[in-house]
XYZ file of C-alpha atoms in Angstrom:
353
model
C 0.915 14.153 7.620
C 2.094 11.628 10.121
C 2.665 14.324 12.701
C -0.983 15.480 12.283
C -1.970 11.848 13.413
C 0.049 11.242 16.195
C -2.513 13.288 18.381
C -5.601 11.715 16.564
C -7.381 9.670 19.251
C -9.416 7.502 16.976
C -9.798 7.209 13.017
C -12.192 9.784 11.502
C -14.145 8.416 8.596
C -14.962 11.775 7.037
C -11.255 13.056 7.230
C -9.364 14.296 4.259
C -7.985 10.620 3.782
C -11.425 10.104 1.699
C -9.388 10.960 -1.249
C -7.213 7.665 -0.668
C -9.701 5.354 0.602
C -10.311 2.450 -1.940
C -13.659 1.563 -3.157
C -15.195 -1.801 -2.145
C -15.193 -4.566 -4.892
C -18.567 -5.384 -6.475
C -19.713 -8.740 -7.871
C -18.180 -8.355 -11.213
C -14.716 -7.133 -9.785
C -14.684 -10.050 -7.477
C -14.987 -12.488 -10.547
C -11.957 -10.286 -12.127
C -10.118 -10.742 -9.007
C -10.396 -14.501 -9.168
C -9.430 -14.334 -12.714
C -6.248 -12.473 -12.024
C -5.190 -14.444 -8.939
C -5.557 -17.453 -10.907
C -3.464 -16.304 -13.733
C -0.908 -14.844 -11.141
C -0.445 -18.466 -9.529
C 0.337 -20.064 -12.632
C 2.477 -17.557 -14.138
C 6.194 -17.873 -13.711
C 6.948 -14.246 -14.737
C 9.461 -13.442 -11.997
C 11.315 -16.763 -12.223
C 11.891 -16.300 -15.969
C 12.365 -12.370 -16.442
C 14.206 -11.627 -13.202
C 16.743 -14.408 -13.642
C 20.511 -13.881 -14.104
C 20.430 -15.110 -17.529
C 17.551 -12.779 -18.366
C 19.632 -9.655 -17.807
C 22.256 -11.193 -19.927
C 20.150 -11.492 -23.198
C 16.906 -9.678 -24.524
C 15.129 -9.007 -21.307
C 12.434 -6.700 -23.003
C 11.642 -9.400 -25.237
C 11.393 -12.229 -22.644
C 9.195 -9.707 -20.548
C 6.932 -9.088 -23.355
C 6.580 -12.907 -24.199
C 5.890 -13.593 -20.425
C 3.112 -10.771 -20.185
C 1.370 -12.129 -23.443
C 1.311 -15.515 -21.705
C -0.162 -13.968 -18.640
C -2.788 -11.959 -20.571
C -3.764 -15.337 -22.379
C -3.975 -16.888 -19.244
C -6.508 -14.166 -18.068
C -8.477 -14.508 -21.333
C -9.021 -18.087 -20.776
C -9.901 -17.860 -17.045
C -12.288 -14.902 -18.080
C -14.146 -16.865 -20.636
C -14.496 -19.884 -17.991
C -15.881 -17.486 -15.597
C -18.453 -16.288 -18.102
C -17.083 -12.743 -18.193
C -17.814 -10.483 -21.227
C -14.476 -10.571 -23.216
C -13.689 -10.576 -26.835
C -12.675 -13.829 -28.501
C -10.421 -12.097 -31.028
C -6.710 -13.261 -31.062
C -5.538 -9.821 -30.646
C -4.734 -9.199 -26.901
C -5.428 -5.436 -27.490
C -9.232 -6.174 -27.898
C -9.467 -6.972 -24.319
C -7.150 -4.234 -23.254
C -9.863 -2.593 -21.028
C -10.746 -6.038 -19.394
C -6.881 -6.550 -18.498
C -6.511 -2.946 -17.042
C -9.576 -3.379 -15.138
C -8.423 -6.573 -13.406
C -5.102 -5.162 -12.511
C -6.610 -2.264 -10.975
C -8.883 -4.382 -9.084
C -5.894 -6.293 -7.799
C -4.352 -3.345 -6.502
C -7.282 -1.969 -4.783
C -8.023 -5.132 -3.266
C -4.480 -5.481 -1.718
C -4.896 -1.972 -0.419
C -8.253 -3.041 1.244
C -6.789 -6.181 2.704
C -3.136 -6.041 3.745
C -3.265 -9.788 4.659
C -4.229 -11.178 1.284
C -2.086 -11.887 -1.991
C 0.893 -12.494 0.056
C 2.468 -14.727 -2.311
C 1.297 -12.974 -5.667
C 1.035 -9.203 -5.176
C 4.845 -9.059 -5.591
C 4.703 -10.485 -8.795
C 1.865 -8.357 -9.846
C 3.851 -5.200 -9.113
C 7.026 -6.298 -10.930
C 5.032 -7.487 -13.942
C 3.213 -3.986 -13.973
C 6.615 -1.956 -13.572
C 7.888 -3.827 -16.730
C 4.467 -3.356 -18.502
C 4.843 0.208 -18.246
C 8.161 0.790 -19.998
C 7.658 2.345 -23.452
C 9.002 -0.487 -25.408
C 6.649 -3.017 -23.531
C 3.658 -0.659 -24.172
C 4.504 -0.540 -27.788
C 4.726 -4.221 -28.223
C 1.640 -4.889 -26.239
C -0.510 -2.222 -28.077
C -1.913 -0.875 -24.646
C -1.134 0.703 -21.249
C -2.196 -1.575 -18.635
C -2.105 0.751 -15.640
C -5.259 2.838 -14.649
C -6.106 4.748 -11.458
C -7.186 3.049 -8.299
C -10.771 3.638 -7.920
C -11.555 5.392 -4.549
C -14.583 6.585 -2.448
C -13.818 10.432 -3.463
C -13.672 9.613 -7.231
C -17.209 7.727 -6.993
C -18.672 10.577 -5.007
C -17.360 13.095 -7.428
C -19.004 11.070 -10.327
C -22.233 10.744 -8.314
C -21.833 14.667 -7.530
C -22.164 13.895 -4.159
C -19.121 15.277 -2.428
C -21.352 17.054 0.157
C -21.702 13.585 1.650
C -18.349 13.910 3.214
C -19.502 16.971 5.122
C -22.449 15.308 6.619
C -22.574 15.498 10.497
C -24.230 11.723 10.242
C -21.270 10.352 8.257
C -19.014 9.412 11.315
C -22.144 7.382 12.760
C -22.838 5.740 9.134
C -19.178 5.032 8.610
C -17.898 3.971 11.918
C -17.345 0.203 13.393
C -20.345 -0.936 15.360
C -19.495 -3.072 18.340
C -22.931 -3.713 19.795
C -26.571 -4.373 18.384
C -27.378 -0.953 19.635
C -24.462 0.789 17.626
C -25.272 -1.377 14.547
C -28.987 -0.152 14.513
C -27.987 3.353 14.891
C -25.312 2.948 11.991
C -27.949 1.488 9.814
C -30.622 4.198 10.478
C -27.911 6.898 9.730
C -26.976 5.076 6.763
C -30.833 4.853 5.610
C -31.253 8.825 6.284
C -28.043 9.513 4.121
C -29.307 7.340 1.461
C -32.810 9.074 1.388
C -31.281 12.519 1.410
C -28.735 11.999 -1.396
C -29.994 9.054 -3.779
C -33.040 11.069 -4.882
C -35.254 8.059 -5.201
C -32.897 6.478 -7.859
C -32.103 2.936 -6.869
C -28.973 2.510 -8.987
C -27.837 5.587 -7.338
C -28.718 4.490 -3.751
C -26.548 1.235 -4.347
C -23.583 3.412 -5.578
C -23.723 5.700 -2.655
C -24.284 2.448 -0.049
C -21.047 1.111 -1.623
C -19.005 4.216 -0.717
C -20.554 4.261 2.811
C -19.482 0.580 3.313
C -16.176 1.487 1.792
C -15.693 3.983 4.617
C -16.761 1.615 7.269
C -14.241 -0.972 5.796
C -11.390 1.572 6.035
C -12.281 2.607 9.440
C -12.681 -0.923 10.958
C -9.343 -1.611 9.314
C -7.619 1.429 10.848
C -9.169 0.514 14.200
C -7.922 -3.140 14.134
C -4.413 -1.850 13.170
C -4.339 1.078 15.653
C -5.929 -0.575 18.884
C -3.118 -2.543 19.743
C -0.636 0.311 19.552
C -2.879 2.335 21.764
C -3.171 -0.551 24.216
C 0.840 -0.648 24.273
C 0.707 3.224 24.945
C -2.012 2.842 27.796
C 0.154 0.249 29.604
C 3.465 2.213 29.187
C 2.077 5.539 30.510
C 0.327 3.386 33.374
C 3.107 1.415 34.657
C 6.040 3.288 34.186
C 6.841 7.046 34.651
C 8.364 9.317 32.133
C 11.361 10.573 34.143
C 11.520 8.753 37.579
C 11.353 4.931 38.322
C 10.310 5.509 41.885
C 6.665 6.367 41.681
C 4.287 5.820 38.646
C 1.468 8.017 37.422
C -0.964 6.046 39.797
C 1.323 6.426 42.998
C 2.345 2.931 42.785
C 6.090 1.874 42.501
C 7.298 2.067 38.720
C 9.835 -0.243 37.297
C 12.895 0.917 35.418
C 13.289 0.631 31.809
C 17.296 1.142 31.930
C 19.178 -0.987 29.577
C 22.816 -1.430 29.696
C 24.978 -2.681 26.554
C 26.104 -6.286 26.831
C 23.155 -7.180 29.354
C 19.943 -8.927 28.530
C 20.749 -8.710 24.763
C 20.908 -4.903 24.730
C 23.085 -3.451 22.284
C 22.719 0.100 23.577
C 23.038 1.919 27.091
C 20.102 4.033 27.839
C 18.686 5.621 31.113
C 15.226 5.164 32.133
C 14.032 8.544 30.909
C 15.728 8.022 27.497
C 14.395 4.454 26.975
C 10.764 5.658 28.159
C 11.011 8.450 25.460
C 12.353 6.042 22.846
C 9.601 3.623 23.477
C 6.874 6.199 23.293
C 7.957 7.926 20.324
C 8.221 4.603 18.581
C 4.707 3.447 19.275
C 3.429 6.945 18.298
C 5.463 7.006 15.222
C 3.914 3.258 14.436
C 0.624 4.305 15.327
C 0.902 7.270 12.889
C 2.078 5.020 10.022
C -0.792 2.615 10.687
C -3.566 5.237 10.701
C -2.182 7.115 7.530
C -1.735 3.778 5.556
C -4.204 4.580 2.864
C -2.300 7.773 2.376
C 0.980 6.357 2.440
C 0.318 3.771 -0.100
C -0.458 6.554 -2.769
C 2.571 8.557 -1.777
C 5.058 8.763 -4.779
C 7.273 5.778 -4.824
C 10.454 7.523 -6.397
C 13.424 6.776 -4.203
C 16.334 9.389 -4.302
C 18.989 8.552 -6.815
C 21.551 8.049 -3.952
C 19.406 5.655 -2.037
C 19.198 3.380 -5.470
C 22.778 3.663 -5.932
C 23.444 2.644 -2.328
C 21.453 -0.810 -2.705
C 23.867 -1.790 -5.308
C 23.364 -5.271 -6.894
C 19.738 -5.466 -4.616
C 18.200 -3.080 -7.289
C 15.984 -5.633 -9.672
C 14.826 -2.934 -11.938
C 15.943 0.378 -13.799
C 15.177 3.247 -11.405
C 13.296 6.303 -12.685
C 15.190 8.646 -10.191
C 18.549 7.438 -11.545
C 17.925 5.646 -14.748
C 20.604 2.996 -14.013
C 20.149 -0.813 -15.035
C 20.986 -3.383 -12.092
C 24.322 -3.922 -13.575
C 25.244 -0.482 -14.053
C 23.817 0.343 -10.417
C 26.306 -2.199 -9.088
C 28.950 -0.718 -11.074
C 28.266 2.689 -9.914
C 27.884 1.475 -6.214
C 31.256 -0.451 -6.346
C 32.784 2.826 -7.756
C 31.623 4.931 -5.137
C 32.728 2.560 -2.565
C 36.247 2.470 -4.156
C 36.356 6.493 -4.240
C 35.270 6.629 -0.611
C 37.814 4.050 0.407
C 40.713 5.898 -1.405
C 39.464 9.156 0.049
C 39.557 7.440 3.648
C 42.928 6.159 3.184
C 44.253 9.517 2.093
C 42.828 11.081 5.076
C 44.532 8.737 7.554
C 47.769 9.221 5.714
C 47.503 13.173 6.125
C 46.681 12.624 9.774
C 49.427 10.376 10.291
C 51.878 12.665 8.433
C 50.613 15.442 10.586
C 50.980 13.783 13.743
């Protein structure tokens, strides 16, 4: 996936990534986002559940108590925001509201990486614990749902053909001038007239999809443009193999580094350092361009990686099924085995010599 993006000059709003592009929030969802952020700001979930003492006691029970308190906060804030919620004391009665609010938070973070910096980690830890079978049994519902995407919304509207329209790149691309904005608005109007069939509600939903594609294109452009600038400067002022003459015929500076000089930890020739810098920028460009796909990629790390982190693992891993204390023990045991093997190997080398 990343290799195919390295050579991609610009973000294409109608690429297969539409399946991963999140849908823009509507007015109700923005109100739910305020409810979620308010509840996260007062919740002390990670302080109480992820403490050392919590691992020594009944952690599941503590997690359930904190989750119930978090849901109670959300219920109160939703009532204050005049959202339609059930006033029954049973939290399960508002399961759909809670599930929607958690989905809105995850979708909003995907569209705005610079937001929820202090609270998103708490939300993810909370949802990781909330999906455990014991916790779901205590809560009475599963709080997770799939993130709404442009592709899924268009499928509900039976308008997937919209993604193949030749005018879509114009309607869903960033506008950098008044003329480009006018052309974009005209293309959007033509697409809505063609696919909305005179239905006002359908037109609103289709326009939301187009705006979501435009949001994604603007985000990718904002992230990729600085990397493209660095690549252009690198290729303009430095030659790949020679340090005497650059691409434009002017003298080219050297990128050679030597370990111990200027903070360098390695020794690279000019050609090696040029290739390293160029490949690093191309890789970073590909990662930024594929950010929507990478967010939806499976997050299950291999068991060996989880065992290697030892005590840093704060939760049970689905790949290896080890709790943090067991993970630390396994990592320590592995280190001890590798240490004994290395000692034996050195002893055999000494006796052979």
